[in-house]
Short mmCIF file of C-alpha atoms in Angstrom, two decimals:
data_model
loop_
_atom_site.label_atom_id
_atom_site.label_comp_id
_atom_site.label_asym_id
_atom_site.label_seq_id
_atom_site.Cartn_x
_atom_site.Cartn_y
_atom_site.Cartn_z
CA ASP A 1 12.28 22.20 0.80
CA THR A 2 15.65 20.49 0.46
CA GLY A 3 15.40 19.25 -3.05
CA VAL A 4 14.17 16.16 -4.88
CA SER A 5 13.84 12.98 -2.68
CA GLN A 6 13.89 9.52 -4.00
CA ASP A 7 13.07 6.35 -2.00
CA PRO A 8 14.54 3.84 -1.61
CA ARG A 9 18.18 4.55 -2.44
CA HIS A 10 18.95 0.94 -3.12
CA LYS A 11 16.69 -2.02 -4.13
CA ILE A 12 17.68 -5.60 -4.69
CA THR A 13 14.99 -7.79 -6.12
CA LYS A 14 14.71 -11.28 -7.65
CA ARG A 15 13.86 -11.55 -11.27
CA GLY A 16 10.06 -11.62 -11.74
CA GLN A 17 9.25 -9.58 -8.79
CA ASN A 18 7.51 -6.16 -8.98
CA VAL A 19 9.18 -3.08 -7.56
CA THR A 20 7.94 0.56 -6.96
CA PHE A 21 10.06 3.68 -6.54
CA ARG A 22 8.93 6.99 -5.10
CA CYS A 23 9.91 10.53 -6.09
CA ASP A 24 9.04 13.66 -4.17
CA PRO A 25 9.91 16.66 -6.27
CA ILE A 26 10.57 20.26 -5.19
CA SER A 27 7.09 21.47 -4.13
CA GLU A 28 6.88 24.49 -6.37
CA HIS A 29 8.03 22.63 -9.45
CA ASN A 30 5.26 21.63 -11.95
CA ARG A 31 7.29 19.24 -14.13
CA LEU A 32 8.64 15.80 -13.17
CA TYR A 33 10.77 13.49 -15.20
CA TRP A 34 11.98 9.91 -14.85
CA TYR A 35 15.30 8.87 -16.35
CA ARG A 36 17.31 5.59 -16.35
CA GLN A 37 21.07 5.41 -16.26
CA THR A 38 23.24 2.37 -16.80
CA LEU A 39 26.92 2.19 -16.01
CA GLY A 40 29.02 4.41 -18.22
CA GLN A 41 26.08 5.96 -20.08
CA GLY A 42 24.30 9.25 -19.89
CA PRO A 43 20.66 9.31 -18.47
CA GLU A 44 17.96 8.07 -20.80
CA PHE A 45 14.56 9.67 -20.85
CA LEU A 46 11.67 7.47 -19.58
CA THR A 47 8.67 9.74 -19.00
CA TYR A 48 7.49 13.13 -18.12
CA PHE A 49 4.63 14.74 -16.13
CA GLN A 50 3.31 18.26 -16.23
CA ASN A 51 1.40 18.53 -13.03
CA GLU A 52 -0.59 15.24 -12.89
CA ALA A 53 -0.72 14.64 -16.60
CA GLN A 54 1.72 12.12 -18.16
CA LEU A 55 2.59 13.84 -21.46
CA GLU A 56 5.29 11.73 -22.91
CA LYS A 57 6.68 8.17 -22.64
CA SER A 58 9.83 6.79 -24.15
CA ARG A 59 9.81 3.64 -26.16
CA LEU A 60 12.18 2.40 -23.56
CA LEU A 61 9.23 2.27 -21.24
CA SER A 62 7.71 -1.12 -22.01
CA ASP A 63 4.34 -2.34 -20.86
CA ARG A 64 5.98 -3.60 -17.66
CA PHE A 65 6.66 -0.01 -16.61
CA SER A 66 4.11 2.39 -15.29
CA ALA A 67 4.38 5.77 -13.75
CA GLU A 68 1.89 7.86 -11.88
CA ARG A 69 1.77 11.31 -10.33
CA PRO A 70 -1.51 11.55 -8.32
CA LYS A 71 -2.57 15.14 -7.60
CA GLY A 72 0.54 16.47 -9.25
CA SER A 73 2.70 15.95 -6.19
CA PHE A 74 4.93 12.94 -5.68
CA SER A 75 5.31 10.29 -8.43
CA THR A 76 5.78 6.55 -8.41
CA LEU A 77 7.51 4.40 -10.97
CA GLU A 78 6.57 0.70 -11.00
CA ILE A 79 8.27 -2.07 -12.77
CA GLN A 80 6.42 -5.38 -13.13
CA ARG A 81 8.00 -8.83 -13.60
CA THR A 82 11.50 -7.39 -13.38
CA GLU A 83 14.29 -8.63 -15.59
CA GLN A 84 18.06 -8.56 -15.16
CA GLY A 85 18.17 -5.81 -17.99
CA ASP A 86 16.20 -3.56 -15.61
CA SER A 87 19.13 -3.26 -13.44
CA ALA A 88 20.08 0.50 -13.49
CA MET A 89 19.93 3.72 -11.56
CA TYR A 90 16.51 5.30 -11.79
CA LEU A 91 16.65 9.03 -11.59
CA CYS A 92 13.85 11.50 -10.91
CA ALA A 93 14.13 15.25 -11.74
CA SER A 94 11.81 18.24 -11.43
CA SER A 95 11.71 21.75 -12.89
CA LEU A 96 9.62 24.81 -13.03
CA ALA A 97 8.12 25.94 -16.33
CA ARG A 98 5.75 28.69 -17.19
CA ALA A 99 4.19 29.47 -20.57
CA GLY A 100 5.61 26.07 -21.77
CA ARG A 101 9.20 27.02 -21.30
CA LEU A 102 11.75 26.12 -18.57
CA ASN A 103 12.49 28.89 -16.24
CA TYR A 104 15.48 27.10 -14.79
CA GLY A 105 17.31 23.74 -15.21
CA TYR A 106 16.40 20.44 -13.84
CA THR A 107 17.02 19.38 -10.20
CA PHE A 108 17.82 15.67 -9.89
CA GLY A 109 17.33 13.41 -6.88
CA SER A 110 19.96 10.96 -5.68
CA GLY A 111 18.34 8.11 -7.59
CA THR A 112 17.29 4.56 -6.77
CA ARG A 113 19.81 1.85 -7.71
CA LEU A 114 18.00 -1.26 -8.80
CA THR A 115 19.71 -4.64 -8.87
CA VAL A 116 17.74 -7.65 -10.30
CA VAL A 117 19.21 -10.94 -9.43
CA GLY B 1 16.38 12.45 -33.39
CA ILE B 2 18.87 14.93 -32.16
CA GLN B 3 22.49 13.70 -31.67
CA VAL B 4 24.51 15.10 -28.78
CA GLU B 5 28.31 14.56 -28.92
CA GLN B 6 30.77 15.46 -26.17
CA SER B 7 34.47 15.77 -26.25
CA PRO B 8 36.84 14.66 -25.08
CA PRO B 9 35.42 11.54 -23.61
CA ASP B 10 38.05 11.26 -20.99
CA LEU B 11 40.29 13.94 -19.42
CA ILE B 12 42.90 13.79 -16.76
CA LEU B 13 44.19 17.09 -15.28
CA GLN B 14 46.73 18.16 -12.78
CA GLU B 15 45.16 20.20 -9.85
CA GLY B 16 45.32 23.81 -10.88
CA ALA B 17 45.07 23.31 -14.61
CA ASN B 18 42.33 24.74 -16.88
CA SER B 19 40.17 22.84 -19.31
CA THR B 20 37.44 23.19 -21.98
CA LEU B 21 34.76 20.58 -22.54
CA ARG B 22 32.71 20.74 -25.83
CA CYS B 23 29.17 19.73 -26.66
CA ASN B 24 28.06 19.55 -30.28
CA PHE B 25 24.38 19.03 -31.13
CA SER B 26 22.85 18.16 -34.47
CA ASP B 27 19.66 20.29 -34.53
CA SER B 28 18.35 23.58 -33.11
CA VAL B 29 17.64 23.40 -29.37
CA ASN B 30 15.33 25.22 -27.11
CA ASN B 31 17.30 24.51 -23.94
CA LEU B 32 20.85 23.32 -23.01
CA GLN B 33 22.01 22.25 -19.61
CA TRP B 34 25.38 21.23 -18.23
CA PHE B 35 25.47 18.83 -15.24
CA HIS B 36 28.24 17.37 -13.02
CA GLN B 37 27.79 13.87 -11.80
CA ASN B 38 29.93 13.33 -8.75
CA PRO B 39 31.56 10.05 -7.90
CA TRP B 40 28.62 9.22 -5.72
CA GLY B 41 26.20 9.45 -8.66
CA GLN B 42 24.46 12.77 -7.70
CA LEU B 43 23.73 14.93 -10.76
CA ILE B 44 24.20 18.63 -10.10
CA ASN B 45 22.88 21.28 -12.54
CA LEU B 46 25.78 23.66 -13.35
CA PHE B 47 24.16 25.84 -16.00
CA TYR B 48 20.92 26.29 -17.79
CA ILE B 49 22.30 28.06 -20.98
CA PRO B 50 20.19 27.93 -24.16
CA SER B 51 22.41 30.77 -25.56
CA GLY B 52 25.09 33.21 -24.42
CA THR B 53 27.57 32.97 -21.69
CA LYS B 54 27.26 32.43 -17.91
CA GLN B 55 29.82 32.28 -15.08
CA ASN B 56 29.64 30.65 -11.62
CA GLY B 57 32.85 30.82 -9.74
CA ARG B 58 35.60 28.85 -11.48
CA LEU B 59 33.12 27.51 -14.04
CA SER B 60 31.73 29.33 -17.08
CA ALA B 61 29.77 28.15 -20.09
CA THR B 62 29.05 29.49 -23.50
CA THR B 63 26.42 28.33 -26.00
CA VAL B 64 26.53 29.38 -29.65
CA ALA B 65 23.15 28.13 -30.69
CA THR B 66 23.48 29.20 -34.32
CA GLU B 67 26.61 26.98 -34.70
CA ARG B 68 25.13 24.25 -32.58
CA TYR B 69 27.79 23.91 -29.86
CA SER B 70 28.38 24.67 -26.18
CA LEU B 71 31.51 24.90 -24.22
CA LEU B 72 32.18 24.46 -20.55
CA TYR B 73 35.26 26.02 -19.00
CA ILE B 74 36.81 24.85 -15.81
CA SER B 75 39.54 27.08 -14.37
CA SER B 76 42.06 26.29 -11.66
CA SER B 77 40.69 22.69 -11.39
CA GLN B 78 40.38 21.06 -7.96
CA THR B 79 40.16 17.33 -7.02
CA THR B 80 36.45 17.88 -6.20
CA ASP B 81 35.83 18.67 -9.85
CA SER B 82 36.34 14.97 -10.70
CA GLY B 83 33.36 13.19 -12.04
CA VAL B 84 31.37 13.14 -15.30
CA TYR B 85 30.15 16.23 -17.02
CA PHE B 86 27.08 15.92 -19.14
CA CYS B 87 25.55 18.19 -21.70
CA ALA B 88 21.79 17.88 -22.15
CA VAL B 89 19.48 19.40 -24.82
CA ASP B 90 15.87 19.56 -25.72
CA THR B 91 14.41 20.55 -29.10
CA GLY B 92 11.05 21.87 -27.90
CA GLY B 93 9.48 18.63 -26.84
CA PHE B 94 9.35 17.50 -23.25
CA LYS B 95 12.37 15.22 -23.09
CA THR B 96 15.93 16.16 -22.56
CA ILE B 97 18.58 14.21 -24.37
CA PHE B 98 21.93 13.65 -22.62
CA GLY B 99 25.31 13.27 -24.30
CA ALA B 100 27.56 10.39 -23.27
CA GLY B 101 29.63 12.75 -20.98
CA THR B 102 33.16 13.77 -20.39
CA ARG B 103 34.92 11.75 -17.55
CA LEU B 104 37.21 14.12 -15.69
CA PHE B 105 39.86 13.12 -13.18
CA VAL B 106 41.80 15.78 -11.37
CA LYS B 107 45.06 14.62 -9.75
CA ALA B 108 46.41 16.25 -6.61
#
């Protein structure tokens, strides 16, 4: 297991189109997170999964955004009717937690850079 | 919500110099992590340090949870240390809040 994988690395799409990103976490990690990062800013939390359950969503995640983690394995993040303001780096991270507490820190993937034109 | 402030915002060092980066947070935290984002955008976890001191090679970190701050020390800096250093905290919920980062450039 070489780490957290994200696909695609880059995506250019026209405004109004739908896009879907995939994240494959480290296999033994039970927590998965999606973050968004714009130029010059720190990553902003979008949503979090404990196994297959989506336990928290940020207010940043409008109705156009949806995330899934079927069977507690890989996760997808879909953006419908993309807008230019959605242009950003979308980062996925995973971690291992037991008894409700992190055992170690997060491992991030390389991200998917989305450009909406 | 919790506020995370990092200082300095920007730092330029000559190769071989030492530096200290600071992270202040406005509330009690369960977890604190330091990350390095390299010029290609990859975020690397440096330390998971809710309290105490840890060392890893030329890097070390100290978190004083009772006083709500953490420090990241970089000794004998190298050009490969360039990038952005983020402090990230969580207060017991599921989301980790990142600071705005310290942008470091190490000159050869």
